[in-house]
């Protein structure tokens, strides 16, 4: 830092996750004038981090760390370390000498989806409702354009969820097209659509889906200018940036009229997604029923079992979306990498400075998504 005396060859480094509240005097040229954004690791980075944390562990020869890396988008280095520990603990509990792939898979599920609640008592009706709900997510998620590969479906309650359908993004995404976003919305609505189509009833199970879908649609309209009625204008009103301390006094910067248009546009987009999912499910009733049937029987089904169902019922369709080999994964790393959220949830990046500097901490919380 200059301005005091000549100190050549001395480099001072500092770290913060609140760059917005630094005194500008500190950031003048010659002082702390270089900014290096440390974002969440991408898939290659996660694999390398896993290698470090498993170095001292007896790891089985069949373990593929790249697979583990692929199933953990949005994980920080610390998350990956705890994942490795969790896998080791599970291996120890099994009395195994080595940590195997199944231990890593267990650890990923446990961290992403929460602990299985096997003791909870579920009535057969509830179970059927969950099976159709999850089957709906899965079938819509497979048929929509730009679909992500499916990972597994389960109706074993985990954490707060009664069932989970999880998709694995084939790469770390930094940018989404409108088409992809609509596909994601349709997938989210697939649970509710399936309930209404097959059981002619609606349950509270879709509450979380609706919340996520609404948030996503609102971002499409207000932040990403994807509504024709409003045009390419950003209507700031998000609470995401509270983490960076700037939005405490944020007031709405648009008129009552615009607010009404936003609401109706959000509704229109969600209804469009809902009708896409209804149509897809209606066209593929046999598959939804078959998956639900198998879920009721086995509780959890994997991507290969789903593939078998498609092979049997849609022999000319070809394989369902699957993960490309690791060598084909995009190598370029976008420096403006936001913190990708987990699983089928949205990862977004609007490229703003705040976004880039704010993505340092937790996964999954609103701060992490910033
Ligand atoms: Zn759902």
XYZ file of C-alpha atoms and ligand atoms in Angstrom:
371
model
C 0.000 0.000 0.000
C 1.433 3.329 -0.986
C 0.771 6.794 0.262
C 2.905 6.324 3.332
C 6.413 5.382 2.338
C 8.237 3.361 -0.279
C 7.765 -0.303 0.553
C 8.436 -2.176 -2.628
C 8.059 -5.910 -2.703
C 5.534 -6.029 0.151
C 2.138 -7.390 -0.752
C -0.729 -7.108 1.708
C -3.681 -9.406 1.223
C -7.008 -9.325 3.010
C -10.335 -11.095 2.720
C -13.891 -9.955 3.285
C -17.385 -11.030 2.415
C -18.678 -7.515 2.895
C -16.880 -5.588 0.141
C -19.741 -3.102 -0.005
C -19.045 -1.576 3.398
C -15.294 -1.082 2.971
C -14.018 2.454 3.226
C -13.376 3.583 -0.368
C -10.067 5.034 0.816
C -8.859 1.493 1.332
C -9.695 0.582 -2.230
C -7.838 3.381 -3.990
C -5.247 2.428 -6.602
C -2.069 1.348 -4.902
C -3.907 0.156 -1.815
C -6.291 -2.802 -1.868
C -6.958 -2.312 -5.524
C -7.130 -5.862 -6.833
C -10.191 -7.914 -6.243
C -10.087 -11.661 -6.490
C -13.458 -13.304 -6.207
C -13.330 -16.744 -4.688
C -16.458 -18.462 -5.868
C -17.787 -21.940 -5.189
C -15.713 -24.683 -6.797
C -16.882 -26.100 -10.105
C -17.061 -29.821 -10.791
C -13.327 -30.220 -11.419
C -12.564 -28.132 -8.367
C -14.865 -30.260 -6.231
C -13.198 -33.417 -7.418
C -9.777 -32.009 -6.526
C -11.037 -30.918 -3.093
C -12.506 -34.374 -2.478
C -9.160 -35.899 -3.369
C -7.504 -33.779 -0.699
C -10.016 -34.732 1.978
C -9.938 -38.444 1.178
C -6.169 -38.672 0.937
C -5.768 -40.201 4.367
C -8.850 -42.394 4.132
C -8.866 -46.009 3.037
C -10.988 -45.529 -0.078
C -12.261 -48.524 -2.066
C -10.961 -49.016 -5.597
C -14.448 -48.648 -7.116
C -15.069 -45.192 -5.699
C -15.417 -42.557 -8.404
C -14.860 -39.181 -6.862
C -15.832 -37.453 -10.106
C -19.317 -38.908 -9.673
C -19.467 -37.531 -6.159
C -18.240 -34.160 -7.444
C -20.940 -34.181 -10.079
C -23.721 -34.761 -7.596
C -22.720 -31.890 -5.328
C -23.229 -28.637 -7.225
C -23.073 -25.654 -4.914
C -20.998 -27.384 -2.264
C -18.207 -25.369 -0.701
C -14.848 -26.825 0.294
C -16.061 -27.144 3.873
C -19.217 -28.954 2.747
C -17.109 -31.428 0.798
C -14.913 -32.035 3.804
C -17.925 -32.831 5.945
C -19.246 -35.055 3.170
C -16.000 -37.058 3.197
C -16.229 -37.367 6.990
C -19.847 -38.449 6.791
C -18.923 -41.158 4.283
C -16.103 -42.380 6.524
C -18.416 -42.473 9.553
C -20.953 -44.501 7.653
C -18.252 -46.958 6.536
C -17.136 -47.299 10.149
C -20.703 -47.944 11.275
C -21.006 -50.681 8.682
C -17.817 -52.195 10.021
C -16.213 -51.924 6.593
C -12.472 -51.612 6.135
C -12.762 -49.195 3.245
C -14.980 -46.289 2.346
C -17.006 -47.325 -0.691
C -19.116 -45.518 -3.287
C -22.319 -46.366 -1.408
C -20.971 -44.513 1.624
C -20.365 -41.418 -0.470
C -23.824 -41.700 -2.051
C -25.328 -42.004 1.404
C -23.418 -38.946 2.597
C -24.533 -36.880 -0.412
C -28.171 -37.842 0.144
C -27.928 -37.167 3.811
C -26.472 -33.708 3.304
C -28.658 -32.665 0.369
C -31.929 -34.301 1.284
C -31.675 -34.615 5.048
C -31.821 -37.650 7.253
C -34.281 -40.388 6.402
C -37.183 -40.435 8.796
C -37.978 -44.099 8.723
C -39.916 -44.080 11.973
C -42.617 -41.750 10.699
C -45.934 -43.493 10.071
C -47.554 -42.788 6.741
C -50.988 -43.904 5.720
C -51.336 -45.794 2.418
C -53.308 -42.881 0.965
C -50.564 -40.429 1.799
C -47.993 -42.740 0.356
C -49.910 -43.070 -2.877
C -50.270 -39.314 -3.098
C -46.516 -38.839 -2.627
C -45.731 -41.550 -5.175
C -47.878 -39.881 -7.853
C -46.556 -36.480 -6.912
C -42.906 -37.508 -7.300
C -43.644 -39.558 -10.392
C -45.152 -36.418 -11.913
C -41.990 -34.410 -11.236
C -39.875 -37.154 -12.765
C -41.873 -37.667 -15.954
C -42.191 -33.956 -16.694
C -38.498 -33.508 -15.860
C -37.533 -36.181 -18.382
C -39.718 -34.966 -21.256
C -39.149 -31.213 -21.111
C -36.576 -29.669 -23.475
C -33.048 -29.241 -22.100
C -33.819 -31.787 -19.401
C -31.335 -32.573 -16.669
C -30.506 -36.238 -16.069
C -32.583 -37.798 -13.323
C -30.721 -39.157 -10.320
C -33.283 -40.904 -8.147
C -36.815 -40.731 -6.843
C -37.752 -41.615 -3.321
C -40.889 -41.538 -1.209
C -39.006 -42.120 2.008
C -39.547 -38.949 4.040
C -36.360 -36.967 4.496
C -36.012 -33.870 6.579
C -39.101 -31.811 5.878
C -39.945 -33.516 2.572
C -42.325 -36.428 2.147
C -40.544 -37.495 -1.007
C -37.810 -36.265 -3.305
C -37.145 -36.416 -7.022
C -33.595 -35.378 -7.672
C -31.962 -34.385 -10.914
C -28.255 -33.978 -11.516
C -27.215 -31.093 -13.693
C -24.693 -32.413 -16.197
C -22.496 -29.391 -15.700
C -22.284 -26.358 -13.479
C -24.528 -23.858 -15.124
C -23.858 -20.179 -15.100
C -26.489 -19.046 -17.463
C -30.016 -20.163 -18.238
C -32.096 -19.745 -21.325
C -35.751 -18.864 -21.113
C -36.581 -22.307 -22.487
C -34.577 -24.016 -19.768
C -36.251 -21.910 -17.095
C -39.674 -22.816 -18.420
C -38.654 -26.475 -18.359
C -37.607 -26.106 -14.745
C -40.915 -24.441 -13.908
C -42.863 -27.206 -15.617
C -40.862 -29.808 -13.678
C -41.659 -28.030 -10.429
C -45.348 -27.975 -11.305
C -45.296 -31.655 -12.314
C -46.058 -32.847 -8.786
C -49.213 -30.826 -8.438
C -50.274 -31.601 -12.015
C -49.909 -35.315 -11.372
C -51.985 -35.149 -8.194
C -54.827 -33.377 -9.937
C -54.668 -35.616 -13.009
C -54.406 -39.020 -11.365
C -55.864 -38.602 -7.916
C -58.237 -35.733 -8.650
C -57.203 -34.072 -5.464
C -54.679 -31.494 -4.342
C -52.426 -31.897 -1.347
C -50.212 -29.621 0.687
C -47.213 -31.533 -0.656
C -46.869 -29.068 -3.505
C -46.494 -26.055 -1.218
C -42.736 -25.943 -1.480
C -42.844 -26.472 -5.255
C -45.242 -23.576 -5.689
C -43.060 -21.335 -3.589
C -39.978 -22.160 -5.658
C -41.878 -21.807 -8.916
C -43.270 -18.429 -7.922
C -39.852 -17.173 -6.926
C -38.368 -18.351 -10.198
C -41.166 -16.862 -12.314
C -40.888 -13.583 -10.433
C -37.186 -13.436 -11.195
C -37.873 -14.121 -14.861
C -40.253 -11.176 -14.933
C -38.573 -8.709 -12.583
C -34.871 -9.386 -12.974
C -34.260 -11.071 -16.280
C -36.694 -9.151 -18.467
C -38.409 -12.258 -19.797
C -41.896 -10.822 -19.898
C -43.099 -9.199 -23.089
C -45.683 -7.151 -21.260
C -43.003 -5.465 -19.157
C -40.131 -5.487 -21.590
C -36.448 -5.707 -20.746
C -36.662 -3.661 -17.574
C -35.399 -4.755 -14.182
C -37.853 -4.133 -11.392
C -35.812 -4.369 -8.255
C -37.591 -5.727 -5.270
C -35.612 -8.768 -4.305
C -34.596 -9.317 -0.734
C -31.639 -11.441 -1.746
C -29.024 -8.831 -1.168
C -29.674 -8.344 2.522
C -26.609 -10.421 3.082
C -24.522 -7.653 1.593
C -26.191 -5.061 3.747
C -27.501 -2.811 1.026
C -31.154 -3.457 0.772
C -32.435 -2.779 4.212
C -34.132 0.366 3.085
C -35.062 -0.806 -0.346
C -38.372 0.526 -1.464
C -40.329 -0.481 -4.478
C -39.238 1.589 -7.437
C -42.225 1.049 -9.708
C -45.852 2.049 -9.822
C -48.961 0.316 -8.565
C -49.863 -0.389 -12.164
C -46.524 -2.104 -12.856
C -46.932 -4.132 -9.671
C -50.228 -5.433 -10.986
C -48.708 -6.299 -14.367
C -45.861 -8.132 -12.612
C -48.332 -10.195 -10.604
C -50.347 -11.112 -13.657
C -47.219 -11.967 -15.655
C -45.916 -14.218 -12.877
C -49.277 -15.932 -12.804
C -49.323 -16.299 -16.590
C -45.850 -17.889 -16.689
C -46.685 -20.355 -13.924
C -49.964 -21.291 -15.548
C -48.151 -21.845 -18.822
C -45.673 -24.147 -17.076
C -48.536 -25.936 -15.355
C -50.336 -26.589 -18.632
C -47.107 -27.898 -20.188
C -46.755 -30.368 -17.330
C -50.421 -31.403 -17.482
C -50.077 -32.104 -21.186
C -46.871 -34.107 -20.796
C -48.370 -36.184 -18.000
C -51.582 -36.771 -19.888
C -49.644 -37.992 -22.923
C -47.588 -40.356 -20.768
C -50.067 -41.661 -18.254
C -48.737 -45.196 -18.524
C -45.237 -44.109 -17.489
C -46.452 -42.017 -14.558
C -48.517 -44.937 -13.305
C -45.691 -47.420 -13.729
C -43.200 -45.234 -11.853
C -45.714 -44.574 -9.064
C -46.422 -48.301 -8.826
C -42.729 -49.102 -8.506
C -42.254 -46.330 -5.955
C -45.025 -47.768 -3.790
C -43.347 -51.124 -4.006
C -39.662 -50.181 -3.578
C -39.855 -46.651 -2.078
C -36.710 -45.544 -3.920
C -35.930 -46.034 -7.585
C -32.732 -45.154 -9.367
C -32.064 -43.650 -12.771
C -31.306 -47.082 -14.256
C -34.645 -48.455 -13.074
C -36.392 -45.453 -14.594
C -34.468 -46.104 -17.789
C -35.748 -49.688 -17.769
C -39.337 -48.453 -17.465
C -38.825 -46.153 -20.447
C -37.145 -48.961 -22.389
C -40.164 -51.156 -21.798
C -42.918 -48.603 -22.430
C -41.225 -46.368 -25.030
C -38.861 -48.704 -26.881
C -38.299 -46.282 -29.767
C -37.604 -43.250 -27.619
C -33.969 -44.050 -26.893
C -32.298 -43.592 -23.530
C -33.503 -40.854 -21.195
C -31.150 -37.938 -20.517
C -28.080 -39.190 -18.713
C -24.827 -37.794 -17.466
C -22.155 -37.400 -20.129
C -18.768 -38.951 -19.389
C -16.668 -36.722 -17.164
C -14.234 -35.997 -19.996
C -16.967 -34.166 -21.887
C -17.814 -31.793 -19.121
C -17.254 -28.204 -20.065
C -13.889 -27.139 -18.803
C -14.215 -23.404 -19.039
C -14.823 -21.744 -15.759
C -16.773 -18.563 -15.767
C -15.069 -16.131 -13.379
C -18.403 -14.645 -12.496
C -19.504 -17.972 -11.134
C -22.310 -17.501 -8.738
C -23.039 -20.025 -6.079
C -24.884 -22.753 -7.913
C -27.717 -24.116 -5.879
C -28.234 -27.757 -5.398
C -29.956 -30.363 -7.458
C -32.842 -29.288 -9.588
C -33.070 -25.903 -7.987
C -32.169 -22.777 -9.808
C -28.701 -21.514 -10.033
C -28.646 -18.003 -11.211
C -26.088 -15.449 -12.057
C -26.865 -11.983 -13.131
C -23.225 -11.054 -13.278
C -23.441 -7.997 -11.080
C -20.532 -7.053 -8.899
C -22.473 -7.674 -5.725
C -23.336 -11.104 -6.900
C -19.805 -12.038 -7.569
C -18.483 -10.836 -4.315
C -21.322 -12.137 -2.232
C -21.211 -15.808 -3.022
C -18.834 -16.863 -0.369
C -20.780 -18.551 2.352
C -23.531 -21.018 2.931
C -25.153 -23.317 0.430
C -28.860 -23.273 0.038
C -29.676 -20.278 2.191
C -30.698 -16.987 0.705
C -27.234 -15.615 1.374
C -25.645 -18.376 -0.630
C -27.886 -17.769 -3.528
C -27.352 -14.047 -3.550
Zn -43.027 -31.673 -5.291
